[in-house]
Amino acid sequence: MDSFELNKVAGAVLGALLFAMGTGFLAELIYKPKPAGDRGYALPAAQEAAAGGGAPEAAKDEPLPVRLASADAAKGQSAAKKCQACHSFEKGGPNKVGPDLWGVVGRAKGSHEGFNYSAAMKAKGGEWSYEDLDHFIHGPKAFVAGTIMAFAGVPSGQERADILAYLKGLSDKPVDFPKP
Ligand code: HEC
């Protein structure tokens, strides 16, 4: 019964064209009032979707040099509290679960004295650039498969940049940020 009434209402609203397009009357007519509403917004919605298609890119992190240009070492210091469970940050500080991070920027990977690194870290090679640190802190296991740093990573690109700004200061000879 209801479906007949809907049928009439929707039929009146939608007219012959939609009927021609429709296949199952019942499903069509219960369903159509919504699509008919959607239709009105279809174009702007499509544009939003297009803009939305761009949004993930915009939401993607800015390039590191850009993030570093606006990074805040004080914020980085408080963000780095979550690292302190495992790392000390003082000059000559102790190795804990992880190695002391004083002077880590520019340091050869897996090279801090007295710390027993994973084979994966020792094999990684090269020095810790800001780029590499950014990747590692984003997803330790993604950057060094087999690392024993049991840390999920810092998802926010700006927070990582803040942490790097903090790490920059933990040095007698701070390494310059890469230029944007
Ligand atoms: C649950 C403990 C834990 C936490 C939390 C943690 N780390 Fe680590 N980190 C480790 C361990 C263990 C290693 C050694 C990894 C290896 O040998 O594979 C390490 C290694 C590193 C290294 C490489 C150091 C070197 O000498 O090569 C960096 C850089 C680092 N961590 C930064 C951070 C930062 C920044 C944070 C916070 C955002 C953090 N870690 C949080 C345990 C941790």
PDB file of C-alpha atoms and ligand atoms in Angstrom:
ATOM      1  CA  MET A   1       0.000   0.000   0.000  1.00  0.00           C
ATOM      2  CA  ASP A   2       2.645   2.446   1.045  1.00  0.00           C
ATOM      3  CA  SER A   3       4.601   1.700  -1.981  1.00  0.00           C
ATOM      4  CA  PHE A   4       1.657   2.600  -4.180  1.00  0.00           C
ATOM      5  CA  GLU A   5       1.370   5.952  -2.462  1.00  0.00           C
ATOM      6  CA  LEU A   6       5.037   6.542  -2.794  1.00  0.00           C
ATOM      7  CA  ASN A   7       4.670   5.438  -6.323  1.00  0.00           C
ATOM      8  CA  LYS A   8       2.163   8.176  -6.987  1.00  0.00           C
ATOM      9  CA  VAL A   9       3.993  10.878  -5.133  1.00  0.00           C
ATOM     10  CA  ALA A  10       7.286  10.046  -6.619  1.00  0.00           C
ATOM     11  CA  GLY A  11       5.744   9.532 -10.001  1.00  0.00           C
ATOM     12  CA  ALA A  12       4.265  13.001  -9.835  1.00  0.00           C
ATOM     13  CA  VAL A  13       7.527  14.473  -8.742  1.00  0.00           C
ATOM     14  CA  LEU A  14       9.828  12.650 -11.012  1.00  0.00           C
ATOM     15  CA  GLY A  15       7.786  12.335 -14.128  1.00  0.00           C
ATOM     16  CA  ALA A  16       8.034  10.215 -17.125  1.00  0.00           C
ATOM     17  CA  LEU A  17      11.743  10.497 -17.750  1.00  0.00           C
ATOM     18  CA  LEU A  18      12.704   8.917 -14.488  1.00  0.00           C
ATOM     19  CA  PHE A  19      10.168   6.217 -15.076  1.00  0.00           C
ATOM     20  CA  ALA A  20      11.755   5.526 -18.378  1.00  0.00           C
ATOM     21  CA  MET A  21      15.115   5.288 -16.702  1.00  0.00           C
ATOM     22  CA  GLY A  22      13.874   3.207 -13.813  1.00  0.00           C
ATOM     23  CA  THR A  23      13.752  -0.527 -13.880  1.00  0.00           C
ATOM     24  CA  GLY A  24      12.196  -1.841 -10.706  1.00  0.00           C
ATOM     25  CA  PHE A  25       9.264   0.394  -9.809  1.00  0.00           C
ATOM     26  CA  LEU A  26       9.243  -0.437  -6.172  1.00  0.00           C
ATOM     27  CA  ALA A  27      12.907  -0.007  -5.537  1.00  0.00           C
ATOM     28  CA  GLU A  28      13.030   2.888  -7.894  1.00  0.00           C
ATOM     29  CA  LEU A  29      10.244   4.827  -6.266  1.00  0.00           C
ATOM     30  CA  ILE A  30      11.282   4.280  -2.701  1.00  0.00           C
ATOM     31  CA  TYR A  31      14.767   5.143  -3.673  1.00  0.00           C
ATOM     32  CA  LYS A  32      14.212   7.994  -6.074  1.00  0.00           C
ATOM     33  CA  PRO A  33      13.129  10.760  -3.707  1.00  0.00           C
ATOM     34  CA  LYS A  34      16.637  10.697  -2.291  1.00  0.00           C
ATOM     35  CA  PRO A  35      18.525  10.544  -5.549  1.00  0.00           C
ATOM     36  CA  ALA A  36      16.235  13.272  -6.774  1.00  0.00           C
ATOM     37  CA  GLY A  37      17.396  15.349  -3.834  1.00  0.00           C
ATOM     38  CA  ASP A  38      20.965  14.375  -4.436  1.00  0.00           C
ATOM     39  CA  ARG A  39      20.641  15.269  -8.055  1.00  0.00           C
ATOM     40  CA  GLY A  40      20.206  18.882  -7.177  1.00  0.00           C
ATOM     41  CA  TYR A  41      23.528  18.845  -5.424  1.00  0.00           C
ATOM     42  CA  ALA A  42      25.200  16.463  -7.750  1.00  0.00           C
ATOM     43  CA  LEU A  43      27.287  19.004  -9.583  1.00  0.00           C
ATOM     44  CA  PRO A  44      28.628  20.881  -6.584  1.00  0.00           C
ATOM     45  CA  ALA A  45      29.136  17.571  -4.811  1.00  0.00           C
ATOM     46  CA  ALA A  46      31.108  16.327  -7.767  1.00  0.00           C
ATOM     47  CA  GLN A  47      33.203  19.448  -7.601  1.00  0.00           C
ATOM     48  CA  GLU A  48      33.717  19.016  -3.921  1.00  0.00           C
ATOM     49  CA  ALA A  49      34.740  15.461  -4.589  1.00  0.00           C
ATOM     50  CA  ALA A  50      37.194  16.786  -7.124  1.00  0.00           C
ATOM     51  CA  ALA A  51      38.453  19.278  -4.583  1.00  0.00           C
ATOM     52  CA  GLY A  52      38.420  16.464  -2.056  1.00  0.00           C
ATOM     53  CA  GLY A  53      40.535  14.508  -4.472  1.00  0.00           C
ATOM     54  CA  GLY A  54      43.060  17.262  -4.070  1.00  0.00           C
ATOM     55  CA  ALA A  55      42.604  17.484  -0.328  1.00  0.00           C
ATOM     56  CA  PRO A  56      44.511  14.311   0.577  1.00  0.00           C
ATOM     57  CA  GLU A  57      47.440  15.873  -1.252  1.00  0.00           C
ATOM     58  CA  ALA A  58      47.014  19.049   0.712  1.00  0.00           C
ATOM     59  CA  ALA A  59      46.645  16.978   3.878  1.00  0.00           C
ATOM     60  CA  LYS A  60      49.813  15.184   2.937  1.00  0.00           C
ATOM     61  CA  ASP A  61      52.778  16.628   4.745  1.00  0.00           C
ATOM     62  CA  GLU A  62      54.408  19.725   3.419  1.00  0.00           C
ATOM     63  CA  PRO A  63      57.967  19.109   2.259  1.00  0.00           C
ATOM     64  CA  LEU A  64      60.282  18.828   5.227  1.00  0.00           C
ATOM     65  CA  PRO A  65      62.193  22.092   4.631  1.00  0.00           C
ATOM     66  CA  VAL A  66      58.872  23.944   4.640  1.00  0.00           C
ATOM     67  CA  ARG A  67      57.797  22.270   7.867  1.00  0.00           C
ATOM     68  CA  LEU A  68      61.177  22.941   9.448  1.00  0.00           C
ATOM     69  CA  ALA A  69      60.955  26.614   8.533  1.00  0.00           C
ATOM     70  CA  SER A  70      57.972  26.935  10.877  1.00  0.00           C
ATOM     71  CA  ALA A  71      59.067  24.315  13.400  1.00  0.00           C
ATOM     72  CA  ASP A  72      59.051  25.111  17.097  1.00  0.00           C
ATOM     73  CA  ALA A  73      61.773  23.529  19.215  1.00  0.00           C
ATOM     74  CA  ALA A  74      59.876  24.184  22.451  1.00  0.00           C
ATOM     75  CA  LYS A  75      56.881  22.281  21.148  1.00  0.00           C
ATOM     76  CA  GLY A  76      59.283  19.631  19.928  1.00  0.00           C
ATOM     77  CA  GLN A  77      60.736  19.298  23.389  1.00  0.00           C
ATOM     78  CA  SER A  78      57.347  18.584  24.895  1.00  0.00           C
ATOM     79  CA  ALA A  79      56.448  16.249  22.019  1.00  0.00           C
ATOM     80  CA  ALA A  80      59.710  14.413  22.675  1.00  0.00           C
ATOM     81  CA  LYS A  81      58.447  13.447  26.139  1.00  0.00           C
ATOM     82  CA  LYS A  82      57.095  10.318  24.515  1.00  0.00           C
ATOM     83  CA  CYS A  83      60.608   9.412  23.459  1.00  0.00           C
ATOM     84  CA  GLN A  84      61.990   9.799  26.963  1.00  0.00           C
ATOM     85  CA  ALA A  85      60.685   6.447  28.095  1.00  0.00           C
ATOM     86  CA  CYS A  86      63.478   5.027  26.005  1.00  0.00           C
ATOM     87  CA  HIS A  87      65.890   7.842  25.188  1.00  0.00           C
ATOM     88  CA  SER A  88      67.886  10.368  27.124  1.00  0.00           C
ATOM     89  CA  PHE A  89      68.674  13.660  25.406  1.00  0.00           C
ATOM     90  CA  GLU A  90      71.546  15.037  27.491  1.00  0.00           C
ATOM     91  CA  LYS A  91      75.124  15.303  26.413  1.00  0.00           C
ATOM     92  CA  GLY A  92      76.840  12.181  27.677  1.00  0.00           C
ATOM     93  CA  GLY A  93      73.458  10.898  28.823  1.00  0.00           C
ATOM     94  CA  PRO A  94      72.929   7.209  29.432  1.00  0.00           C
ATOM     95  CA  ASN A  95      71.716   4.755  26.885  1.00  0.00           C
ATOM     96  CA  LYS A  96      68.361   3.461  28.037  1.00  0.00           C
ATOM     97  CA  VAL A  97      66.080   1.194  26.025  1.00  0.00           C
ATOM     98  CA  GLY A  98      67.334   3.276  23.107  1.00  0.00           C
ATOM     99  CA  PRO A  99      70.585   5.187  22.596  1.00  0.00           C
ATOM    100  CA  ASP A 100      71.195   8.700  23.948  1.00  0.00           C
ATOM    101  CA  LEU A 101      70.030  11.191  21.319  1.00  0.00           C
ATOM    102  CA  TRP A 102      72.333  14.126  22.076  1.00  0.00           C
ATOM    103  CA  GLY A 103      73.926  15.099  18.763  1.00  0.00           C
ATOM    104  CA  VAL A 104      71.997  12.543  16.754  1.00  0.00           C
ATOM    105  CA  VAL A 105      71.597  14.865  13.755  1.00  0.00           C
ATOM    106  CA  GLY A 106      74.528  14.161  11.452  1.00  0.00           C
ATOM    107  CA  ARG A 107      75.631  11.174  13.518  1.00  0.00           C
ATOM    108  CA  ALA A 108      76.313   7.909  11.711  1.00  0.00           C
ATOM    109  CA  LYS A 109      73.305   5.638  12.092  1.00  0.00           C
ATOM    110  CA  GLY A 110      73.605   3.029  14.765  1.00  0.00           C
ATOM    111  CA  SER A 111      76.885   4.440  16.029  1.00  0.00           C
ATOM    112  CA  HIS A 112      76.351   5.619  19.607  1.00  0.00           C
ATOM    113  CA  GLU A 113      78.931   4.161  21.885  1.00  0.00           C
ATOM    114  CA  GLY A 114      77.851   1.398  24.164  1.00  0.00           C
ATOM    115  CA  PHE A 115      74.466   0.799  22.594  1.00  0.00           C
ATOM    116  CA  ASN A 116      73.595  -2.564  21.190  1.00  0.00           C
ATOM    117  CA  TYR A 117      71.760  -1.702  17.973  1.00  0.00           C
ATOM    118  CA  SER A 118      69.732  -4.094  15.880  1.00  0.00           C
ATOM    119  CA  ALA A 119      71.470  -5.632  12.894  1.00  0.00           C
ATOM    120  CA  ALA A 120      69.001  -3.729  10.723  1.00  0.00           C
ATOM    121  CA  MET A 121      70.048  -0.377  12.165  1.00  0.00           C
ATOM    122  CA  LYS A 122      73.721  -1.167  11.910  1.00  0.00           C
ATOM    123  CA  ALA A 123      73.214  -2.203   8.289  1.00  0.00           C
ATOM    124  CA  LYS A 124      71.226   0.913   7.360  1.00  0.00           C
ATOM    125  CA  GLY A 125      74.279   3.054   6.765  1.00  0.00           C
ATOM    126  CA  GLY A 126      74.796   6.782   6.319  1.00  0.00           C
ATOM    127  CA  GLU A 127      74.299   9.621   8.744  1.00  0.00           C
ATOM    128  CA  TRP A 128      71.085  10.847  10.277  1.00  0.00           C
ATOM    129  CA  SER A 129      69.959  13.690   8.045  1.00  0.00           C
ATOM    130  CA  TYR A 130      66.824  15.611   8.918  1.00  0.00           C
ATOM    131  CA  GLU A 131      65.068  13.802   6.049  1.00  0.00           C
ATOM    132  CA  ASP A 132      66.038  10.386   7.367  1.00  0.00           C
ATOM    133  CA  LEU A 133      65.073  11.300  10.921  1.00  0.00           C
ATOM    134  CA  ASP A 134      61.721  12.570   9.651  1.00  0.00           C
ATOM    135  CA  HIS A 135      61.079   9.245   7.904  1.00  0.00           C
ATOM    136  CA  PHE A 136      62.292   7.189  10.840  1.00  0.00           C
ATOM    137  CA  ILE A 137      60.226   9.039  13.421  1.00  0.00           C
ATOM    138  CA  HIS A 138      57.205   8.845  11.105  1.00  0.00           C
ATOM    139  CA  GLY A 139      57.368   5.067  10.928  1.00  0.00           C
ATOM    140  CA  PRO A 140      60.432   3.435  12.463  1.00  0.00           C
ATOM    141  CA  LYS A 141      59.718   0.015  10.992  1.00  0.00           C
ATOM    142  CA  ALA A 142      58.889   1.442   7.591  1.00  0.00           C
ATOM    143  CA  PHE A 143      62.247   3.205   7.437  1.00  0.00           C
ATOM    144  CA  VAL A 144      64.381   0.546   9.097  1.00  0.00           C
ATOM    145  CA  ALA A 145      62.708  -2.820   8.633  1.00  0.00           C
ATOM    146  CA  GLY A 146      63.776  -4.897  11.598  1.00  0.00           C
ATOM    147  CA  THR A 147      64.522  -2.010  13.954  1.00  0.00           C
ATOM    148  CA  ILE A 148      64.085  -2.784  17.634  1.00  0.00           C
ATOM    149  CA  MET A 149      62.668   0.694  18.281  1.00  0.00           C
ATOM    150  CA  ALA A 150      59.208  -0.402  19.422  1.00  0.00           C
ATOM    151  CA  PHE A 151      57.479   2.877  18.681  1.00  0.00           C
ATOM    152  CA  ALA A 152      54.518   3.413  16.374  1.00  0.00           C
ATOM    153  CA  GLY A 153      55.750   6.729  15.040  1.00  0.00           C
ATOM    154  CA  VAL A 154      54.597  10.343  15.066  1.00  0.00           C
ATOM    155  CA  PRO A 155      51.869  10.758  12.435  1.00  0.00           C
ATOM    156  CA  SER A 156      51.816  14.566  12.397  1.00  0.00           C
ATOM    157  CA  GLY A 157      54.331  16.055   9.982  1.00  0.00           C
ATOM    158  CA  GLN A 158      54.492  19.322  11.875  1.00  0.00           C
ATOM    159  CA  GLU A 159      55.041  17.573  15.186  1.00  0.00           C
ATOM    160  CA  ARG A 160      57.917  15.640  13.637  1.00  0.00           C
ATOM    161  CA  ALA A 161      59.404  18.893  12.371  1.00  0.00           C
ATOM    162  CA  ASP A 162      59.084  20.332  15.882  1.00  0.00           C
ATOM    163  CA  ILE A 163      60.899  17.308  17.291  1.00  0.00           C
ATOM    164  CA  LEU A 164      63.644  17.729  14.694  1.00  0.00           C
ATOM    165  CA  ALA A 165      63.980  21.386  15.673  1.00  0.00           C
ATOM    166  CA  TYR A 166      64.438  20.224  19.247  1.00  0.00           C
ATOM    167  CA  LEU A 167      66.995  17.593  18.185  1.00  0.00           C
ATOM    168  CA  LYS A 168      68.843  20.262  16.200  1.00  0.00           C
ATOM    169  CA  GLY A 169      69.536  22.145  19.413  1.00  0.00           C
ATOM    170  CA  LEU A 170      70.968  19.070  21.123  1.00  0.00           C
ATOM    171  CA  SER A 171      74.386  19.600  19.684  1.00  0.00           C
ATOM    172  CA  ASP A 172      77.591  21.572  20.129  1.00  0.00           C
ATOM    173  CA  LYS A 173      77.545  22.223  16.389  1.00  0.00           C
ATOM    174  CA  PRO A 174      73.910  22.250  15.229  1.00  0.00           C
ATOM    175  CA  VAL A 175      73.394  21.092  11.652  1.00  0.00           C
ATOM    176  CA  ASP A 176      71.581  23.623   9.455  1.00  0.00           C
ATOM    177  CA  PHE A 177      68.102  22.777   8.252  1.00  0.00           C
ATOM    178  CA  PRO A 178      67.806  21.990   4.539  1.00  0.00           C
ATOM    179  CA  LYS A 179      66.747  25.071   2.552  1.00  0.00           C
ATOM    180  CA  PRO A 180      63.185  25.185   1.246  1.00  0.00           C
TER     181      PRO A 180
HETATM  182  C1  HEC B   1      59.856   2.047  23.254  1.00  0.00           C
HETATM  183  C2  HEC B   1      61.153   2.642  23.276  1.00  0.00           C
HETATM  184  C3  HEC B   1      61.417   3.790  22.307  1.00  0.00           C
HETATM  185  C4  HEC B   1      60.704   4.922  22.104  1.00  0.00           C
HETATM  186  C5  HEC B   1      59.389   5.337  22.773  1.00  0.00           C
HETATM  187  C6  HEC B   1      61.422   5.698  21.159  1.00  0.00           C
HETATM  188  N1  HEC B   1      62.558   5.035  20.766  1.00  0.00           N
HETATM  189 FE1  HEC B   1      63.947   5.695  19.445  1.00  0.00          FE
HETATM  190  N2  HEC B   1      64.992   3.963  19.652  1.00  0.00           N
HETATM  191  C7  HEC B   1      64.632   2.922  20.487  1.00  0.00           C
HETATM  192  C8  HEC B   1      65.539   1.825  20.276  1.00  0.00           C
HETATM  193  C9  HEC B   1      65.494   0.485  20.990  1.00  0.00           C
HETATM  194  C10 HEC B   1      66.435   2.238  19.280  1.00  0.00           C
HETATM  195  C11 HEC B   1      67.530   1.401  18.632  1.00  0.00           C
HETATM  196  C12 HEC B   1      66.929   0.877  17.339  1.00  0.00           C
HETATM  197  C13 HEC B   1      67.711  -0.203  16.628  1.00  0.00           C
HETATM  198  O1  HEC B   1      68.859  -0.491  16.991  1.00  0.00           O
HETATM  199  O2  HEC B   1      67.126  -0.778  15.687  1.00  0.00           O
HETATM  200  C14 HEC B   1      66.058   3.588  18.919  1.00  0.00           C
HETATM  201  C15 HEC B   1      66.732   4.359  17.971  1.00  0.00           C
HETATM  202  C16 HEC B   1      66.438   5.654  17.676  1.00  0.00           C
HETATM  203  C17 HEC B   1      67.192   6.490  16.791  1.00  0.00           C
HETATM  204  C18 HEC B   1      68.473   6.097  16.063  1.00  0.00           C
HETATM  205  C19 HEC B   1      69.611   6.534  16.935  1.00  0.00           C
HETATM  206  C20 HEC B   1      71.003   6.150  16.436  1.00  0.00           C
HETATM  207  O3  HEC B   1      71.926   6.330  17.217  1.00  0.00           O
HETATM  208  O4  HEC B   1      71.141   5.657  15.306  1.00  0.00           O
HETATM  209  C21 HEC B   1      66.574   7.702  16.761  1.00  0.00           C
HETATM  210  C22 HEC B   1      66.994   8.918  15.966  1.00  0.00           C
HETATM  211  C23 HEC B   1      65.426   7.623  17.625  1.00  0.00           C
HETATM  212  N3  HEC B   1      65.371   6.359  18.164  1.00  0.00           N
HETATM  213  C24 HEC B   1      64.557   8.665  17.859  1.00  0.00           C
HETATM  214  C25 HEC B   1      63.402   8.555  18.639  1.00  0.00           C
HETATM  215  C26 HEC B   1      62.485   9.632  18.829  1.00  0.00           C
HETATM  216  C27 HEC B   1      62.648  11.035  18.296  1.00  0.00           C
HETATM  217  C28 HEC B   1      61.471   9.148  19.608  1.00  0.00           C
HETATM  218  C29 HEC B   1      60.213   9.854  20.060  1.00  0.00           C
HETATM  219  C30 HEC B   1      59.424  10.477  19.032  1.00  0.00           C
HETATM  220  C31 HEC B   1      61.798   7.763  19.911  1.00  0.00           C
HETATM  221  N4  HEC B   1      62.969   7.438  19.306  1.00  0.00           N
HETATM  222  C32 HEC B   1      61.028   6.941  20.706  1.00  0.00           C
HETATM  223  C33 HEC B   1      63.592   2.920  21.378  1.00  0.00           C
HETATM  224  C34 HEC B   1      62.598   3.871  21.458  1.00  0.00           C
END
